[in-house]
mmCIF file of the C-alpha atoms, coordinates in Angstrom:
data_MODEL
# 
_entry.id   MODEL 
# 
loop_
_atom_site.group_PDB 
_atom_site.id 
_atom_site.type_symbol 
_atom_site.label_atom_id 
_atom_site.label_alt_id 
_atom_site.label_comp_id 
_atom_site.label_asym_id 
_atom_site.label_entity_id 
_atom_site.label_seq_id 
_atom_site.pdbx_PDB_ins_code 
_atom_site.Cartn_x 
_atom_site.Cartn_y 
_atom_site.Cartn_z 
_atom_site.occupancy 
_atom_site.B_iso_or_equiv 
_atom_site.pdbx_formal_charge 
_atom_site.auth_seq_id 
_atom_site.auth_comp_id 
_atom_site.auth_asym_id 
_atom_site.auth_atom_id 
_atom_site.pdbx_PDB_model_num 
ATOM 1  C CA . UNK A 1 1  ? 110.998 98.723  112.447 1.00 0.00 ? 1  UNK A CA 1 
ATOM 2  C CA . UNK A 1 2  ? 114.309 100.387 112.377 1.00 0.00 ? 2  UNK A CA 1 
ATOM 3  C CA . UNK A 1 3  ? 113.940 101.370 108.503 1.00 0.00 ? 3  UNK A CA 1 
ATOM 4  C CA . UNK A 1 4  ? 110.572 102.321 108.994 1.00 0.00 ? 4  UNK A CA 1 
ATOM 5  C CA . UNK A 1 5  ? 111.201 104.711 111.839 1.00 0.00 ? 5  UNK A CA 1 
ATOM 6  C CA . UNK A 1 6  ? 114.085 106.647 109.921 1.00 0.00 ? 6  UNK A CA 1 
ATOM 7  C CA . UNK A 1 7  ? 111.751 107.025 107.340 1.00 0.00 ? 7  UNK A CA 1 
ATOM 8  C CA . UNK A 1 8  ? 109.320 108.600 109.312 1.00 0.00 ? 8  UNK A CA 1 
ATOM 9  C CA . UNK A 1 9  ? 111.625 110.994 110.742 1.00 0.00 ? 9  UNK A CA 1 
ATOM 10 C CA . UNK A 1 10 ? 113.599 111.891 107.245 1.00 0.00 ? 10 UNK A CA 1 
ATOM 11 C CA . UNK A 1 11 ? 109.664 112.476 105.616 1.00 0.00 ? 11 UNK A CA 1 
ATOM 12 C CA . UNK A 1 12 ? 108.815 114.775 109.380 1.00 0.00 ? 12 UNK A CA 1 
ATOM 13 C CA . UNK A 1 13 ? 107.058 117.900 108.431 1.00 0.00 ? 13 UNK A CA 1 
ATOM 14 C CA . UNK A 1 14 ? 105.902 116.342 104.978 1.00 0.00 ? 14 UNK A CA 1 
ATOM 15 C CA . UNK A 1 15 ? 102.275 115.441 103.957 1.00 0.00 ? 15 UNK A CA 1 
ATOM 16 C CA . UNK A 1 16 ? 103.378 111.640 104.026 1.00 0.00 ? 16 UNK A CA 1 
ATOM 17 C CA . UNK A 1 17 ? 103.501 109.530 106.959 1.00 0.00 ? 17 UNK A CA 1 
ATOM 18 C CA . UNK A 1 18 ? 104.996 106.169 107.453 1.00 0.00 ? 18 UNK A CA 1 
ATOM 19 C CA . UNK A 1 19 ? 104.002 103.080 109.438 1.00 0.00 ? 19 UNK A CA 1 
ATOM 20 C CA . UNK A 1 20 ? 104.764 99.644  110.366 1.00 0.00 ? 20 UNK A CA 1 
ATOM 21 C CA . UNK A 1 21 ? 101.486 97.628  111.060 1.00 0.00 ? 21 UNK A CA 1 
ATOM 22 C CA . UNK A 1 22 ? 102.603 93.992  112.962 1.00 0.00 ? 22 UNK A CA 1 
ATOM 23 C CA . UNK A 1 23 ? 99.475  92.433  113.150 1.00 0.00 ? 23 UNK A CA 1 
ATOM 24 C CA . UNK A 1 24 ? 99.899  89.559  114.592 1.00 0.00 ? 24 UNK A CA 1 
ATOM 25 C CA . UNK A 1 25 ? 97.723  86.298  113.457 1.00 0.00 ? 25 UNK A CA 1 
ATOM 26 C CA . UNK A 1 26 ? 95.238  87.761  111.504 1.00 0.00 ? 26 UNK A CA 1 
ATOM 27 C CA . UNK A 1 27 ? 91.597  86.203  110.881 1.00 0.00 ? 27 UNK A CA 1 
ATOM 28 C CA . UNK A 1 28 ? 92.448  85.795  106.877 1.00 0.00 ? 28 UNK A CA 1 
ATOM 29 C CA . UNK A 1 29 ? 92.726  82.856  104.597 1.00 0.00 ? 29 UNK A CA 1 
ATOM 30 C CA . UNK A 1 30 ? 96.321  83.204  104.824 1.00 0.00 ? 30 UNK A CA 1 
ATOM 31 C CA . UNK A 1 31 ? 96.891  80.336  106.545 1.00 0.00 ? 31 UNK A CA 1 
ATOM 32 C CA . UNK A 1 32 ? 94.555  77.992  105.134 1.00 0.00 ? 32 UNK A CA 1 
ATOM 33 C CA . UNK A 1 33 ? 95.733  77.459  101.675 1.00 0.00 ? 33 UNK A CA 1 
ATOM 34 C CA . UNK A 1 34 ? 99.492  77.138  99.931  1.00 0.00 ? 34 UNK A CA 1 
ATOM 35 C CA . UNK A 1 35 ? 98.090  79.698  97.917  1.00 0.00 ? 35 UNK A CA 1 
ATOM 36 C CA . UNK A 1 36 ? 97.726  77.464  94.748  1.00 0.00 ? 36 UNK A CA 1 
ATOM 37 C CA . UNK A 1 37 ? 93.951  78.000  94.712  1.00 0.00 ? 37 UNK A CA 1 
ATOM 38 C CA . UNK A 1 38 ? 92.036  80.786  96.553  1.00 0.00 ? 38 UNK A CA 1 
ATOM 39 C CA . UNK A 1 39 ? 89.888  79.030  99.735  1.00 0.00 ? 39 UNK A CA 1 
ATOM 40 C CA . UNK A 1 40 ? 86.113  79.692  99.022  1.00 0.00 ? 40 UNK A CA 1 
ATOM 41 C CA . UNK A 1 41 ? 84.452  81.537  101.448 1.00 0.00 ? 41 UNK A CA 1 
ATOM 42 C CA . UNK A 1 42 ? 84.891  84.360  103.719 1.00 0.00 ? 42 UNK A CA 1 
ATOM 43 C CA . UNK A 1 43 ? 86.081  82.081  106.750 1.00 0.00 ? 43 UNK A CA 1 
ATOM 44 C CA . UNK A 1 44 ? 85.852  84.373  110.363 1.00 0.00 ? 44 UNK A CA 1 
ATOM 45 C CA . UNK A 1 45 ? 88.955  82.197  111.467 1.00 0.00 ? 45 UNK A CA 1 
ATOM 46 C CA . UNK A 1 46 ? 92.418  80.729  110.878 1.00 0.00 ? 46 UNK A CA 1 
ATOM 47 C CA . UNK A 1 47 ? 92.620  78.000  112.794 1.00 0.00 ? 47 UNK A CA 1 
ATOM 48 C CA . UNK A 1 48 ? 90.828  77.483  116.034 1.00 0.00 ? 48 UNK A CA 1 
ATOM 49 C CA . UNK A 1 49 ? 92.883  80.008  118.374 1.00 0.00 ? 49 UNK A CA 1 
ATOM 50 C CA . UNK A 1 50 ? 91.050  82.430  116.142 1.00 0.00 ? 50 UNK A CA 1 
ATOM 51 C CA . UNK A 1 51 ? 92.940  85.524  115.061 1.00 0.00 ? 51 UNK A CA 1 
ATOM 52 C CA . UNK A 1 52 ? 92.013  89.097  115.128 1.00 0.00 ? 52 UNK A CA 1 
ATOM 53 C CA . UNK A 1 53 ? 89.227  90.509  113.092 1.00 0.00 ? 53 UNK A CA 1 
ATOM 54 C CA . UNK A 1 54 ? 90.592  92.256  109.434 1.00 0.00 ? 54 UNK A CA 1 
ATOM 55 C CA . UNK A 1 55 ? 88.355  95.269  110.553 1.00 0.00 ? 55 UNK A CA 1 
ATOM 56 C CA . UNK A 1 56 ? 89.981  95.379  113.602 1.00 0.00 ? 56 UNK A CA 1 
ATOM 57 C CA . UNK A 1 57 ? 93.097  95.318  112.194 1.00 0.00 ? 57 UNK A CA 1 
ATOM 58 C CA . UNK A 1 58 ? 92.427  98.095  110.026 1.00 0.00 ? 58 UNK A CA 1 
ATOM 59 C CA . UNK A 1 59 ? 90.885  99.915  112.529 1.00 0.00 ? 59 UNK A CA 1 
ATOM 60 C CA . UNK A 1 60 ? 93.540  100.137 115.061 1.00 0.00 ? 60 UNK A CA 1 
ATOM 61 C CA . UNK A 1 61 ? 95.942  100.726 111.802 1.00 0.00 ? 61 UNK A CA 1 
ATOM 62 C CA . UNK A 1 62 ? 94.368  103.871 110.794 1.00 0.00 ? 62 UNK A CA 1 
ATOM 63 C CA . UNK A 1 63 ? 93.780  105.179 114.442 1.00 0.00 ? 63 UNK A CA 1 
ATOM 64 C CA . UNK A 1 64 ? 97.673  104.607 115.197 1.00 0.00 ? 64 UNK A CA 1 
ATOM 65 C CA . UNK A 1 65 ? 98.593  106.332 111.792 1.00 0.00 ? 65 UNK A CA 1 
ATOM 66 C CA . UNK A 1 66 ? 95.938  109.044 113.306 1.00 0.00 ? 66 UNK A CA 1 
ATOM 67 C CA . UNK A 1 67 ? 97.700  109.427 115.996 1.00 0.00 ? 67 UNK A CA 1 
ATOM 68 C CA . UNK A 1 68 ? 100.902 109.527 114.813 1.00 0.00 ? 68 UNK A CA 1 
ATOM 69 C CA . UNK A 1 69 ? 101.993 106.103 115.993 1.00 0.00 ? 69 UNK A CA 1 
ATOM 70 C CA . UNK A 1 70 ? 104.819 105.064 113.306 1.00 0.00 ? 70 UNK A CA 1 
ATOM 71 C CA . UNK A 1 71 ? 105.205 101.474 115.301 1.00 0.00 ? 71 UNK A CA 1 
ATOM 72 C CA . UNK A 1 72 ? 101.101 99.581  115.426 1.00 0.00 ? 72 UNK A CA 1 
ATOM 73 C CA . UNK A 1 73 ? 101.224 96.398  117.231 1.00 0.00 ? 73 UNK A CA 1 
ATOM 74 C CA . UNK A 1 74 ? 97.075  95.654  117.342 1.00 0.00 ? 74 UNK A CA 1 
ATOM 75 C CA . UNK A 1 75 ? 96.304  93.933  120.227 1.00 0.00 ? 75 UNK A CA 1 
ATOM 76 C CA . UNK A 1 76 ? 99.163  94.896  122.421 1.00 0.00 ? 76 UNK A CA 1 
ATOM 77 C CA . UNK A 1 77 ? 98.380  95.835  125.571 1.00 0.00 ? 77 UNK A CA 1 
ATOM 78 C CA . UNK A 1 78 ? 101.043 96.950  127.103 1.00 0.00 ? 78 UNK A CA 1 
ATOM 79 C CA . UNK A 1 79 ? 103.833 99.190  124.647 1.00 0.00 ? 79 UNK A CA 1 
ATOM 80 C CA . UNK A 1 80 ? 106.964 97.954  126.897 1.00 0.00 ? 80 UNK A CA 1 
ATOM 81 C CA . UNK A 1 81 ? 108.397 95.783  124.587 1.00 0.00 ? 81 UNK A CA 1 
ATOM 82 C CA . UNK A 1 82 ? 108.225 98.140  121.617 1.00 0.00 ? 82 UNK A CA 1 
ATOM 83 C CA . UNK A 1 83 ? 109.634 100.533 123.628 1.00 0.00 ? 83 UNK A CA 1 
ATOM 84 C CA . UNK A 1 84 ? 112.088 97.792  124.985 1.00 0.00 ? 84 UNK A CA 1 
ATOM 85 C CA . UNK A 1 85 ? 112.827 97.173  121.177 1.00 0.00 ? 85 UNK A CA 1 
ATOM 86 C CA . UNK A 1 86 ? 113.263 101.244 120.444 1.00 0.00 ? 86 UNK A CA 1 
ATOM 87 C CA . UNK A 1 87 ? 115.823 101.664 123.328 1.00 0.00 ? 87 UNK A CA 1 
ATOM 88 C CA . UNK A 1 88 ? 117.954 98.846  121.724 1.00 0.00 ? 88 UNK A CA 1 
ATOM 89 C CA . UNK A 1 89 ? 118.028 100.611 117.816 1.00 0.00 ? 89 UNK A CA 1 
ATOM 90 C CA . UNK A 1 90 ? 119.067 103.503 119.618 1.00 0.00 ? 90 UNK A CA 1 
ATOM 91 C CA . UNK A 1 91 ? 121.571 101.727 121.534 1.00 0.00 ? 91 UNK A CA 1 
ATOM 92 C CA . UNK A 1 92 ? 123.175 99.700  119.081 1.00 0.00 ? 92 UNK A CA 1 
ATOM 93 C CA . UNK A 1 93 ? 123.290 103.031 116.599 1.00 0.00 ? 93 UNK A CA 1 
ATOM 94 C CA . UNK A 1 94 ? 124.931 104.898 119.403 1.00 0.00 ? 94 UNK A CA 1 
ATOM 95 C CA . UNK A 1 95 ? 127.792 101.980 119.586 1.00 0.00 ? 95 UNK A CA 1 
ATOM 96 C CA . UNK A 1 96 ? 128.389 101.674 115.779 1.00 0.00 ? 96 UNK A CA 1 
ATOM 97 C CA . UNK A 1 97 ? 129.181 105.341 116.018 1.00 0.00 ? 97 UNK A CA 1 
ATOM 98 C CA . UNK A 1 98 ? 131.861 105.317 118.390 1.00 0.00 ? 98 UNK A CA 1 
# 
């Protein structure tokens, strides 16, 4: 997150914009094959605690980039411990410069 939020802020005032997207367990195939064949079949789950929808993935992806959300956690209700994690970068630059 750390890289991804200095290059957000170096690229500022450009047409790009930069994003991590931590999905969490994501309804794919991902995690049904070793990836030595492809698994047949659209399958709507990963394994039976489910996993959050690809179009809901996407979806909350591009409203976040929308917004101009640089950090997208999908399915996180409550932002504390992103911002938890934030306060700590900043922290632990501050130190390394003294």
């Amino acid at each position: 997150m750390t890289f991804t939020r200095t290059l957000a802020a170096e690229l500022a005032g450009t047409p790009l914009r930069i994003q991590v997207l931590c999905p969490g367990l994501t309804a794919t195939e991902f995690h049904r094959s070793r990836g030595q064949e492809p698994v047949p079949g659209r399958e709507p789950t990963v394994h039976e605690e489910g996993g959050a929808p690809v179009g809901e993935v996407i979806d909350a992806s591009l409203a976040a980039l929308e917004a101009g959300e640089v950090v997208c956690v999908p399915g996180l209700d409550d932002d504390g411990p992103v911002t938890a994690l934030e306060q700590a970068e900043l922290a632990l630059r501050a130190a390394a410069r003294r």
